[in-house]
Short mmCIF file of C-alpha atoms in Angstrom, two decimals:
data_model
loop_
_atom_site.label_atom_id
_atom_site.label_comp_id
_atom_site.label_asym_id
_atom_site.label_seq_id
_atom_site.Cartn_x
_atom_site.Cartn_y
_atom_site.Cartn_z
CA UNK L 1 -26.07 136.13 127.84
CA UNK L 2 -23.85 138.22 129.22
CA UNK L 3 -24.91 141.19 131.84
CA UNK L 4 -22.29 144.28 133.02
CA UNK L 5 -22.45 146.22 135.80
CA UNK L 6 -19.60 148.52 136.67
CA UNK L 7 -19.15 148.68 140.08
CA UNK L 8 -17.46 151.43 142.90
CA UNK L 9 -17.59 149.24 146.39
CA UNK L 10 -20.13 147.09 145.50
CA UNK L 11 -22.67 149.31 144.33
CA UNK L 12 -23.63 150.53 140.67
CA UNK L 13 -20.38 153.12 139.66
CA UNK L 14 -22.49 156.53 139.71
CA UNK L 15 -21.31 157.42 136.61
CA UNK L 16 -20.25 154.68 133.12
CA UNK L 17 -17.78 157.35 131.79
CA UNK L 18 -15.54 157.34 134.54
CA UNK L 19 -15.97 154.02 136.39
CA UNK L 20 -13.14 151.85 137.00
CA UNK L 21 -14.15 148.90 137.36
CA UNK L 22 -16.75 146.40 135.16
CA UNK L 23 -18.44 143.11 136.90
CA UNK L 24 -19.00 140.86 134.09
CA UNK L 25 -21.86 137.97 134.68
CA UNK L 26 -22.36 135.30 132.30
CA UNK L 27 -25.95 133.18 132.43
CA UNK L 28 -27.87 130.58 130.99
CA UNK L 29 -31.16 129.69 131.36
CA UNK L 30 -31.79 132.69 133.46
CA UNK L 31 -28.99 131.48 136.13
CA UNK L 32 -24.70 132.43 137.01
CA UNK L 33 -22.68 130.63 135.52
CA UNK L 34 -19.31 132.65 135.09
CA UNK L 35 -18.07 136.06 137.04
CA UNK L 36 -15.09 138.00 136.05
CA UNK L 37 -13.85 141.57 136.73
CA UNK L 38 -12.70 143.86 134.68
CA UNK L 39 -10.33 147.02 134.99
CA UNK L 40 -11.51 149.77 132.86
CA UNK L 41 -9.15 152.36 134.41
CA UNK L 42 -8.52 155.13 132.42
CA UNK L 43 -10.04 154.26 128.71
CA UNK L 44 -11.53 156.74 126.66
CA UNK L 45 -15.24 156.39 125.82
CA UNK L 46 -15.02 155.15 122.53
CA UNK L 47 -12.95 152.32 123.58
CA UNK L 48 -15.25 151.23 126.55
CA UNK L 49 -18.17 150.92 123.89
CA UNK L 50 -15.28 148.34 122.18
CA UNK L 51 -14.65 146.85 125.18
CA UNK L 52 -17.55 145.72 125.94
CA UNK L 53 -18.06 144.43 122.47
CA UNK L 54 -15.01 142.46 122.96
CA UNK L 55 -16.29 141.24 126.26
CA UNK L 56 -19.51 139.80 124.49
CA UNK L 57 -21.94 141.95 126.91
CA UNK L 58 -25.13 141.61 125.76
CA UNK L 59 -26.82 143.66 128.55
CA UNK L 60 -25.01 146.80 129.84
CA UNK L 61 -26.85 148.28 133.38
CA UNK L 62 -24.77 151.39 134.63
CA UNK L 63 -25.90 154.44 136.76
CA UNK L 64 -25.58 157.86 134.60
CA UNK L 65 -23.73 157.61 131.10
CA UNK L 66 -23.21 160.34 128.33
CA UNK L 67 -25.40 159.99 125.50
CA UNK L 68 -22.39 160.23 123.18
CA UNK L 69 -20.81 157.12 124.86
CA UNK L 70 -24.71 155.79 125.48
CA UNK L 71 -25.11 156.19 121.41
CA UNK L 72 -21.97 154.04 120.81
CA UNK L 73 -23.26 151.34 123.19
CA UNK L 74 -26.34 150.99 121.44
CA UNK L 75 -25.09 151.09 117.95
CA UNK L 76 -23.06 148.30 118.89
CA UNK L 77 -26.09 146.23 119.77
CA UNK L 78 -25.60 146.08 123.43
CA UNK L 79 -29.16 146.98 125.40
CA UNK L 80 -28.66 149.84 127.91
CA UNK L 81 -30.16 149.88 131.07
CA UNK L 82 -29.14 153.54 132.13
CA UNK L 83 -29.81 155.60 135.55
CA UNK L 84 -29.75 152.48 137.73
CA UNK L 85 -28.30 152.88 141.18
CA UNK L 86 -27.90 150.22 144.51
CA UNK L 87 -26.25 147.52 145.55
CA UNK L 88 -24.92 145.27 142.24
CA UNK L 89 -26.00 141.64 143.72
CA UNK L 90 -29.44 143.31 144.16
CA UNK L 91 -29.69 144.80 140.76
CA UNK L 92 -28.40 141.89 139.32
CA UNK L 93 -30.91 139.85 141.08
CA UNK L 94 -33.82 141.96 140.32
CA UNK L 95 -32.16 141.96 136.46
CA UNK L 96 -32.42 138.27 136.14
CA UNK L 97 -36.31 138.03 137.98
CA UNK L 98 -37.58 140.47 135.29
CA UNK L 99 -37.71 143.31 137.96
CA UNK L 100 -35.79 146.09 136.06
CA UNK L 101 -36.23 148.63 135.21
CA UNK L 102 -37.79 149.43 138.46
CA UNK L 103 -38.11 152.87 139.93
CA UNK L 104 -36.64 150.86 143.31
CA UNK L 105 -33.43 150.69 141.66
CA UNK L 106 -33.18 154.52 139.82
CA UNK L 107 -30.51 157.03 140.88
CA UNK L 108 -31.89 160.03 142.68
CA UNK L 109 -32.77 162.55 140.71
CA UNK L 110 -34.01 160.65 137.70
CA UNK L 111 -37.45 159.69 136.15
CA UNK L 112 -38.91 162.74 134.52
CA UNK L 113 -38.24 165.18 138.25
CA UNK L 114 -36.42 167.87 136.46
CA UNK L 115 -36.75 170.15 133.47
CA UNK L 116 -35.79 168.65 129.90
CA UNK L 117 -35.57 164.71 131.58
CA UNK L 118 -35.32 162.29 128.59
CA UNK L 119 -35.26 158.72 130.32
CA UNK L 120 -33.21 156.07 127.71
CA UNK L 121 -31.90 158.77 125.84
CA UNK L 122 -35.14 159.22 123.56
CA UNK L 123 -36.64 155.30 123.60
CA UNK L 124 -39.72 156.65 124.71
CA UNK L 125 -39.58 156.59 128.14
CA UNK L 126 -39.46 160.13 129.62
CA UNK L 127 -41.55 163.19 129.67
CA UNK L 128 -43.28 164.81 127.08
CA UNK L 129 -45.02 168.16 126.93
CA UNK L 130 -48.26 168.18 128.48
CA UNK L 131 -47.25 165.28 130.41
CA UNK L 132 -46.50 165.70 134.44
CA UNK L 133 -45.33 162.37 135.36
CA UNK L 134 -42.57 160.83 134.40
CA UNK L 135 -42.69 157.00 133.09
CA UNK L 136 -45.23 154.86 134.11
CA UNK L 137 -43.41 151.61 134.31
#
């Protein structure tokens, strides 16, 4: 399997449209095997959903993304793990133990706290009316 994170000084990029940079982590059996970086630099959003096709990334865990470029991710098959902010080992860590999501590791701001909150872009997750929590994970 293969697991992205794009980075910005060691910590989830804020934001998948704009991030430069993409840690790529291949596993097996639930453990590291391979680490490479990637340079996303300036490419547009279709090609980042290609990219990461390319790169074989089976998992893709970034802090906020469009849901135009979030709907080309997931057509392609890649699971999304959106609104995730902290320190990458530690995500990556709590990824691979079974611990995400967790609402340790969302950005601020997230999780059903403001008006018209849809959590994984419509998979069920956010708030619905007559509900006043957000998910219950």
């Amino acid at each position: 399997m293969r697991i992205a994170v794009p980075t910005w000084q060691g910590r989830v990029s804020p934001v998948f449209d704009t991030a430069q940079r993409l840690l790529v982590v291949k596993t097996q059996n639930g453990s590291e095997t391979e680490r490479t970086e990637e340079d996303l630099g300036s490419l547009p959003l279709p090609r980042r959903a290609s990219r990461l096709r390319e790169l074989g990334v089976d998992v893709l865990i970034c802090g906020a993304i469009s849901r135009p470029l979030a709907g080309l991710i997931a057509a392609s098959g890649t699971t999304l793990i959106p609104f995730v902010s902290g320190e990458c080992e530690e995500v990556l860590s709590a990824y691979l133990g079974g611990r995400l999501p967790s609402p340790h590791f969302l950005m601020p701001g997230c999780c059903g706290r403001g008006p018209g909150w849809r959590g994984g872009f419509g998979r069920g997750r956010g708030r619905r009316r007559g509900q006043e929590q957000g998910p219950q994970w």
